[in-house]
Amino acid sequence: MAKCVSIMEVQNQPKKTSSLANVRVVVRLRPYMRKDDLKQQGPCVRGLDSQCLEIINWRNQLETMQYQFDAFYGEDSTQKEVYTESIEPILSNLLNGQNASVFAYGPTGAGKTHTMLGSPEQPGVIPRSVLALFRMTQAESSSRNYEQCDISISMSYLEIYQEKVLDLLEPKNQDLPIREDKEKNIFIPNLTQKTISSFADFEQHFIPASQNRTVACTKLNDRSSRSHAVLLVKDSLGGSAHSVMITNIAPEHRFYFDTLTALNFAARSKQVVNRPFTRETIQATALAPLKRPREETDTNSGSN
Ligand code: ADP
C-alpha cells in the first residue's frame, strides 16, 4: 500500500517570508470501517491523549512505541474539530500577507480524502477553509474603504503523477513544466487560474475537476496511490510560512508497517522544523499482538 498526499496551498501574492517554515504536525487515526475487523483483532495503534499515541513494537510485542505530535485526533474526532483546532488558526495569517499550506499524508485508505475533501454531510478541510477565506475577505473588504480594497481570490488545481503535471481545471493541459524564477518562487506556466467570487463559484470548478481526477484514477490502476493533488487558492506554488501536515493512519493490523513508516516520516518532519519528537518504549497492555511479517521491506516497497 503506497503513500500519497493531497495538498491545499492558500497563497498570497508571492512575497518573501521567513525561510524557517513553521510546520504543525498532527496525526488522525480513522475508525474501523467494519465491525468484524475490530472483533477479529484489536487495533495495532491507539491514542493516549490529545498529543500522544502508541503503536505496537513489532520487534517485541510486549512493548509499544510512543509518539508525541502537535495534536492527535482519535477515531471519534470530527471534521469540525480537526479544522477548528489545527487549520483555522493558520488562515488568519493570510490577510497579513503570509502563505499557508495544508497537506495530508498516509497510506491509501487511511482517510486523506475524507479529511481534506470529506462529503456534503461531513465537509473536510478544503471546503471549510475556502468558505472561511471568503468570509474573511468579505469582512476585510467591508472594514477597508473602497480605494484600499484589492482582494481577489483565484484557484488552480493540479495533479502530479510520475513527475508530470496535469491541469485538473483544463485536462487537455497535460505534462506542464514546473519552473523556478530568480526569487526561487516555483510556478507552473500556463496552469489555468480561475477567479472565484463565491463559494458556489469554487464548487462549480472544484467538483467536476475532482471528478476528472477520479476518472483518471479509475482508468489507470493504482494511480490514486501514487499521485498528488494540489489545490492552489491565490497564485503560486512555493514556500509557505505556515503549514499543517496531517498524517492519516488506520487501526487495522494490515496497515501496520505503512502506519509505522508514516509516523516516522511525520516525526522526522516535526524534528526538522520544530522541536524533536520523543519516543519511548513502554509495556503494551491493551493492544492486540501483531503477526510479524516476513520482511519489513516487502510491505514498504510500494511507498512513494
Ligand atoms: P485515502 O484518501 O487516504 O485513500 P479515504 O479518505 O478514501 O482514504 O478513506 C477510506 C475510507 O474510510 C472512506 O470510506 C472514508 O469515508 C472512511 N474514513 C476515513 N476517515 C474517516 C473518519 N475519520 N471517520 C469516518 N470514516 C472515515
Short mmCIF file of C-alpha atoms and ligand atoms in Angstrom, two decimals:
data_model
loop_
_atom_site.label_atom_id
_atom_site.label_comp_id
_atom_site.label_asym_id
_atom_site.label_seq_id
_atom_site.Cartn_x
_atom_site.Cartn_y
_atom_site.Cartn_z
CA MET A 1 0.00 0.00 0.00
CA ALA A 2 1.54 3.26 -1.06
CA LYS A 3 1.54 6.69 0.48
CA CYS A 4 0.20 9.70 -1.28
CA VAL A 5 -0.58 13.24 -0.41
CA SER A 6 -3.22 15.77 -1.16
CA ILE A 7 -2.24 19.34 -0.65
CA MET A 8 -4.04 22.63 -0.33
CA GLU A 9 -1.96 25.78 -0.67
CA VAL A 10 -3.60 29.03 0.22
CA GLN A 11 -1.29 31.74 -1.01
CA ASN A 12 -0.98 35.46 -1.12
CA GLN A 13 0.89 37.34 -3.81
CA PRO A 14 4.46 35.95 -3.84
CA LYS A 15 6.24 37.72 -1.09
CA LYS A 16 9.41 36.96 0.80
CA THR A 17 8.66 35.44 4.17
CA SER A 18 10.86 33.88 6.79
CA SER A 19 12.82 30.93 5.41
CA LEU A 20 12.10 28.96 8.58
CA ALA A 21 8.87 27.12 7.97
CA ASN A 22 6.52 26.65 10.85
CA VAL A 23 5.04 23.20 10.41
CA ARG A 24 2.36 21.84 12.66
CA VAL A 25 2.35 18.06 12.53
CA VAL A 26 -0.87 16.33 13.50
CA VAL A 27 -1.99 12.71 13.29
CA ARG A 28 -5.51 11.46 12.69
CA LEU A 29 -6.50 7.84 13.31
CA ARG A 30 -9.57 6.75 11.40
CA PRO A 31 -12.14 4.41 12.98
CA TYR A 32 -12.57 0.78 11.98
CA MET A 33 -14.68 0.73 8.84
CA ARG A 34 -16.04 -2.79 9.51
CA LYS A 35 -17.12 -4.00 12.94
CA ASP A 36 -15.90 -7.52 12.02
CA ASP A 37 -12.31 -6.31 11.73
CA LEU A 38 -12.43 -4.93 15.24
CA LYS A 39 -13.80 -8.21 16.59
CA GLN A 40 -11.11 -10.29 14.92
CA GLN A 41 -8.12 -8.27 16.09
CA GLY A 42 -7.78 -5.24 18.28
CA PRO A 43 -6.10 -2.12 16.92
CA CYS A 44 -2.31 -2.00 16.47
CA VAL A 45 -2.24 1.69 17.35
CA ARG A 46 -4.18 3.82 19.79
CA GLY A 47 -4.30 7.32 21.20
CA LEU A 48 -3.07 8.12 24.70
CA ASP A 49 -4.11 11.75 24.97
CA SER A 50 -4.62 14.81 22.78
CA GLN A 51 -0.99 14.69 21.56
CA CYS A 52 0.35 11.19 22.13
CA LEU A 53 -0.25 7.77 20.65
CA GLU A 54 1.30 4.36 20.92
CA ILE A 55 1.87 1.60 18.41
CA ILE A 56 2.94 -1.98 18.98
CA ASN A 57 6.64 -2.64 18.66
CA TRP A 58 6.80 -5.48 16.14
CA ARG A 59 10.26 -6.47 17.35
CA ASN A 60 8.92 -7.08 20.85
CA GLN A 61 5.18 -7.38 21.12
CA LEU A 62 5.18 -6.83 24.84
CA GLU A 63 6.21 -3.28 24.16
CA THR A 64 4.82 -0.26 22.39
CA MET A 65 6.47 2.80 20.89
CA GLN A 66 5.08 6.17 21.84
CA TYR A 67 4.99 9.28 19.70
CA GLN A 68 4.13 12.85 20.51
CA PHE A 69 2.84 15.32 17.90
CA ASP A 70 1.31 18.77 17.96
CA ALA A 71 -2.09 17.12 18.04
CA PHE A 72 -3.53 13.65 17.90
CA TYR A 73 -7.09 13.09 16.65
CA GLY A 74 -8.62 9.76 17.56
CA GLU A 75 -11.32 7.59 15.98
CA ASP A 76 -14.09 9.78 17.35
CA SER A 77 -12.66 13.08 16.15
CA THR A 78 -14.93 15.16 13.95
CA GLN A 79 -14.18 17.08 10.76
CA LYS A 80 -15.07 20.27 12.58
CA GLU A 81 -12.63 19.55 15.41
CA VAL A 82 -9.70 18.93 13.06
CA TYR A 83 -10.47 22.09 11.09
CA THR A 84 -11.15 24.37 14.05
CA GLU A 85 -8.14 23.33 16.11
CA SER A 86 -5.47 22.77 13.50
CA ILE A 87 -6.37 24.62 10.30
CA GLU A 88 -8.45 27.68 11.14
CA PRO A 89 -5.68 29.29 13.26
CA ILE A 90 -3.25 29.47 10.33
CA LEU A 91 -5.77 31.03 7.94
CA SER A 92 -5.79 34.33 9.80
CA ASN A 93 -2.18 34.85 8.63
CA LEU A 94 -3.31 35.14 5.03
CA LEU A 95 -4.62 38.65 5.41
CA ASN A 96 -1.22 39.63 6.83
CA GLY A 97 0.41 38.72 3.55
CA GLN A 98 1.66 35.27 4.53
CA ASN A 99 1.08 31.95 2.85
CA ALA A 100 -0.37 28.79 4.32
CA SER A 101 -0.49 25.19 3.21
CA VAL A 102 -2.11 22.04 4.45
CA PHE A 103 -1.20 18.58 3.27
CA ALA A 104 -2.37 15.11 4.11
CA TYR A 105 -0.04 12.14 4.03
CA GLY A 106 -0.51 8.46 4.78
CA PRO A 107 -1.36 5.03 3.38
CA THR A 108 -4.14 4.59 0.84
CA GLY A 109 -7.39 4.03 2.72
CA ALA A 110 -6.28 5.82 5.89
CA GLY A 111 -8.55 8.85 5.46
CA LYS A 112 -6.74 11.57 3.47
CA THR A 113 -9.66 12.22 1.12
CA HIS A 114 -12.13 12.14 3.99
CA THR A 115 -10.06 14.66 5.95
CA MET A 116 -9.27 17.00 3.05
CA LEU A 117 -12.44 16.81 0.93
CA GLY A 118 -14.96 14.99 3.09
CA SER A 119 -18.56 14.72 1.89
CA PRO A 120 -21.52 17.12 1.68
CA GLU A 121 -22.66 15.84 5.10
CA GLN A 122 -19.17 15.95 6.60
CA PRO A 123 -17.18 18.59 4.72
CA GLY A 124 -13.42 18.39 5.11
CA VAL A 125 -10.57 20.86 5.41
CA ILE A 126 -10.73 22.19 1.83
CA PRO A 127 -14.39 23.31 1.66
CA ARG A 128 -14.26 24.64 5.23
CA SER A 129 -11.10 26.65 4.52
CA VAL A 130 -12.38 28.11 1.25
CA LEU A 131 -15.62 29.13 2.92
CA ALA A 132 -13.66 30.75 5.74
CA LEU A 133 -11.46 32.54 3.22
CA PHE A 134 -14.49 34.12 1.56
CA ARG A 135 -15.87 35.16 4.94
CA MET A 136 -12.52 36.65 5.94
CA THR A 137 -12.08 38.63 2.73
CA GLN A 138 -15.65 39.93 2.93
CA ALA A 139 -15.09 41.10 6.48
CA GLU A 140 -11.77 42.67 5.47
CA SER A 141 -13.28 44.40 2.44
CA SER A 142 -16.09 45.92 4.45
CA SER A 143 -13.66 47.18 7.07
CA ARG A 144 -11.47 48.96 4.47
CA ASN A 145 -12.55 51.82 2.31
CA TYR A 146 -13.15 51.30 -1.40
CA GLU A 147 -9.74 52.59 -2.67
CA GLN A 148 -7.76 50.36 -0.31
CA CYS A 149 -9.69 47.28 -1.26
CA ASP A 150 -7.74 44.96 -3.55
CA ILE A 151 -8.74 41.44 -2.59
CA SER A 152 -9.40 38.83 -5.22
CA ILE A 153 -9.37 35.05 -4.99
CA SER A 154 -8.38 32.67 -7.73
CA MET A 155 -7.82 28.95 -7.81
CA SER A 156 -5.72 26.40 -9.66
CA TYR A 157 -5.98 22.66 -9.24
CA LEU A 158 -3.39 20.21 -10.46
CA GLU A 159 -2.29 16.65 -10.14
CA ILE A 160 1.30 15.46 -10.10
CA TYR A 161 1.69 11.91 -11.32
CA GLN A 162 5.04 10.40 -12.25
CA GLU A 163 6.57 13.89 -12.16
CA LYS A 164 4.08 15.13 -14.75
CA VAL A 165 1.68 17.96 -14.03
CA LEU A 166 -1.92 17.61 -15.15
CA ASP A 167 -4.12 20.70 -15.07
CA LEU A 168 -7.35 19.44 -13.47
CA LEU A 169 -9.25 22.60 -14.45
CA GLU A 170 -8.26 22.06 -18.10
CA PRO A 171 -7.41 18.37 -18.56
CA LYS A 172 -6.16 18.88 -22.11
CA ASN A 173 -3.18 20.66 -20.48
CA GLN A 174 -1.09 17.64 -19.62
CA ASP A 175 2.58 17.43 -18.76
CA LEU A 176 3.03 21.12 -17.88
CA PRO A 177 6.57 22.13 -16.86
CA ILE A 178 7.46 23.27 -13.34
CA ARG A 179 9.70 26.37 -13.27
CA GLU A 180 11.51 28.47 -10.72
CA ASP A 181 12.03 32.23 -11.04
CA LYS A 182 15.04 34.29 -9.88
CA GLU A 183 13.49 34.70 -6.45
CA LYS A 184 13.14 30.92 -6.12
CA ASN A 185 9.36 31.06 -6.43
CA ILE A 186 8.14 27.86 -8.02
CA PHE A 187 5.46 28.25 -10.65
CA ILE A 188 3.77 26.36 -13.46
CA PRO A 189 3.44 28.46 -16.62
CA ASN A 190 0.07 28.13 -18.39
CA LEU A 191 -1.61 26.50 -15.42
CA THR A 192 -5.27 27.51 -15.52
CA GLN A 193 -6.30 30.04 -12.94
CA LYS A 194 -9.98 30.75 -12.34
CA THR A 195 -11.11 33.79 -10.47
CA ILE A 196 -13.72 32.82 -7.94
CA SER A 197 -16.03 35.27 -6.29
CA SER A 198 -18.10 33.00 -4.07
CA PHE A 199 -18.09 29.56 -2.51
CA ALA A 200 -20.63 28.44 -5.14
CA ASP A 201 -18.12 29.55 -7.79
CA PHE A 202 -15.44 27.45 -6.12
CA GLU A 203 -17.67 24.37 -6.03
CA GLN A 204 -18.59 24.85 -9.66
CA HIS A 205 -14.94 24.38 -10.66
CA PHE A 206 -13.75 22.11 -7.89
CA ILE A 207 -16.36 19.34 -8.03
CA PRO A 208 -16.02 18.49 -11.76
CA ALA A 209 -12.22 18.85 -11.52
CA SER A 210 -12.15 16.35 -8.65
CA GLN A 211 -14.21 14.06 -10.84
CA ASN A 212 -11.60 14.45 -13.62
CA ARG A 213 -9.11 13.13 -11.14
CA THR A 214 -11.31 10.23 -10.07
CA VAL A 215 -11.87 9.19 -13.67
CA ALA A 216 -8.12 9.24 -14.31
CA CYS A 217 -7.55 7.18 -11.16
CA THR A 218 -10.03 4.55 -12.25
CA LYS A 219 -8.56 4.30 -15.73
CA LEU A 220 -5.06 3.75 -14.51
CA ASN A 221 -4.71 1.07 -11.90
CA ASP A 222 -3.04 2.18 -8.67
CA ARG A 223 -2.78 5.75 -9.90
CA SER A 224 -4.63 7.07 -6.87
CA SER A 225 -1.97 5.78 -4.54
CA ARG A 226 0.90 7.38 -6.42
CA SER A 227 -0.47 10.73 -7.40
CA HIS A 228 -0.56 14.05 -5.60
CA ALA A 229 -3.41 16.50 -5.93
CA VAL A 230 -2.66 20.15 -5.24
CA LEU A 231 -5.27 22.85 -4.88
CA LEU A 232 -3.85 26.37 -5.05
CA VAL A 233 -6.04 29.31 -3.81
CA LYS A 234 -4.46 32.61 -4.73
CA ASP A 235 -1.40 32.10 -7.41
CA SER A 236 1.93 30.45 -6.90
CA LEU A 237 3.45 27.21 -5.70
CA GLY A 238 6.28 27.58 -3.29
CA GLY A 239 7.45 28.17 0.24
CA SER A 240 4.88 28.55 2.90
CA ALA A 241 5.13 30.41 6.16
CA HIS A 242 2.51 28.26 7.86
CA SER A 243 2.00 24.61 7.12
CA VAL A 244 -0.03 21.83 8.63
CA MET A 245 0.88 18.26 7.86
CA ILE A 246 -1.92 15.82 8.61
CA THR A 247 -0.74 12.22 8.85
CA ASN A 248 -3.66 9.87 8.35
CA ILE A 249 -3.35 6.40 9.84
CA ALA A 250 -5.61 3.35 10.16
CA PRO A 251 -6.09 0.99 13.13
CA GLU A 252 -6.05 -2.35 11.27
CA HIS A 253 -3.00 -4.60 11.53
CA ARG A 254 -2.74 -4.91 7.77
CA PHE A 255 -1.71 -1.24 7.70
CA TYR A 256 0.89 -1.71 10.45
CA PHE A 257 4.12 -1.11 8.52
CA ASP A 258 2.63 1.69 6.44
CA THR A 259 1.43 3.28 9.66
CA LEU A 260 4.86 2.97 11.22
CA THR A 261 6.53 4.48 8.15
CA ALA A 262 4.02 7.35 8.10
CA LEU A 263 4.53 8.05 11.81
CA ASN A 264 8.31 8.06 11.43
CA PHE A 265 8.06 10.41 8.46
CA ALA A 266 5.77 12.72 10.44
CA ALA A 267 8.11 12.60 13.42
CA ARG A 268 11.07 13.49 11.20
CA SER A 269 9.14 16.39 9.65
CA LYS A 270 8.43 17.70 13.08
CA GLN A 271 12.01 17.24 14.17
CA VAL A 272 13.41 19.22 11.25
CA VAL A 273 11.33 22.32 11.64
CA ASN A 274 10.03 22.12 15.13
CA ARG A 275 11.10 20.51 18.35
CA PRO A 276 12.36 16.92 18.42
CA PHE A 277 9.82 14.17 18.88
CA THR A 278 10.04 11.90 21.86
CA ARG A 279 9.86 8.21 21.55
CA GLU A 280 9.74 5.87 24.48
CA THR A 281 9.18 2.22 24.96
CA ILE A 282 6.60 1.08 27.47
CA GLN A 283 4.85 -2.17 28.27
CA ALA A 284 1.98 -2.98 25.90
CA THR A 285 -1.10 -3.89 27.87
CA ALA A 286 -4.25 -3.42 25.85
CA LEU A 287 -3.02 -3.55 22.27
CA ALA A 288 -3.52 -6.73 20.36
CA PRO A 289 -0.48 -8.87 19.41
CA LEU A 290 0.88 -8.43 15.96
CA LYS A 291 1.79 -11.13 13.45
CA ARG A 292 5.33 -10.48 12.39
CA PRO A 293 5.54 -10.08 8.60
CA ARG A 294 8.05 -12.00 6.52
CA GLU A 295 10.03 -8.91 5.54
CA GLU A 296 9.52 -5.36 6.69
CA THR A 297 10.83 -4.02 3.40
CA ASP A 298 8.34 -6.11 1.38
CA THR A 299 5.45 -4.26 2.93
CA ASN A 300 7.03 -0.87 2.37
CA SER A 301 8.19 -1.37 -1.18
CA GLY A 302 5.08 0.22 -2.73
CA SER A 303 5.65 3.52 -1.00
CA ASN A 304 6.33 6.74 -2.82
P1 ADP B 1 -7.47 7.80 1.41
O1 ADP B 1 -7.87 9.07 0.73
O2 ADP B 1 -6.37 8.01 2.39
O3 ADP B 1 -7.16 6.69 0.46
P2 ADP B 1 -10.22 7.72 2.31
O4 ADP B 1 -10.37 9.13 2.77
O5 ADP B 1 -10.82 7.40 0.98
O6 ADP B 1 -8.70 7.28 2.30
O7 ADP B 1 -10.80 6.80 3.47
C1 ADP B 1 -11.09 5.42 3.29
C2 ADP B 1 -12.48 5.14 3.85
O8 ADP B 1 -12.53 5.42 5.24
C3 ADP B 1 -13.56 6.01 3.20
O9 ADP B 1 -14.73 5.20 3.09
C4 ADP B 1 -13.77 7.12 4.20
O10 ADP B 1 -15.07 7.67 4.13
C5 ADP B 1 -13.54 6.40 5.53
N1 ADP B 1 -12.97 7.29 6.55
C6 ADP B 1 -11.73 7.80 6.57
N2 ADP B 1 -11.52 8.54 7.67
C7 ADP B 1 -12.66 8.52 8.37
C8 ADP B 1 -13.11 9.10 9.61
N3 ADP B 1 -12.28 9.87 10.34
N4 ADP B 1 -14.36 8.85 10.01
C9 ADP B 1 -15.19 8.08 9.28
N5 ADP B 1 -14.85 7.50 8.12
C10 ADP B 1 -13.61 7.71 7.66
#
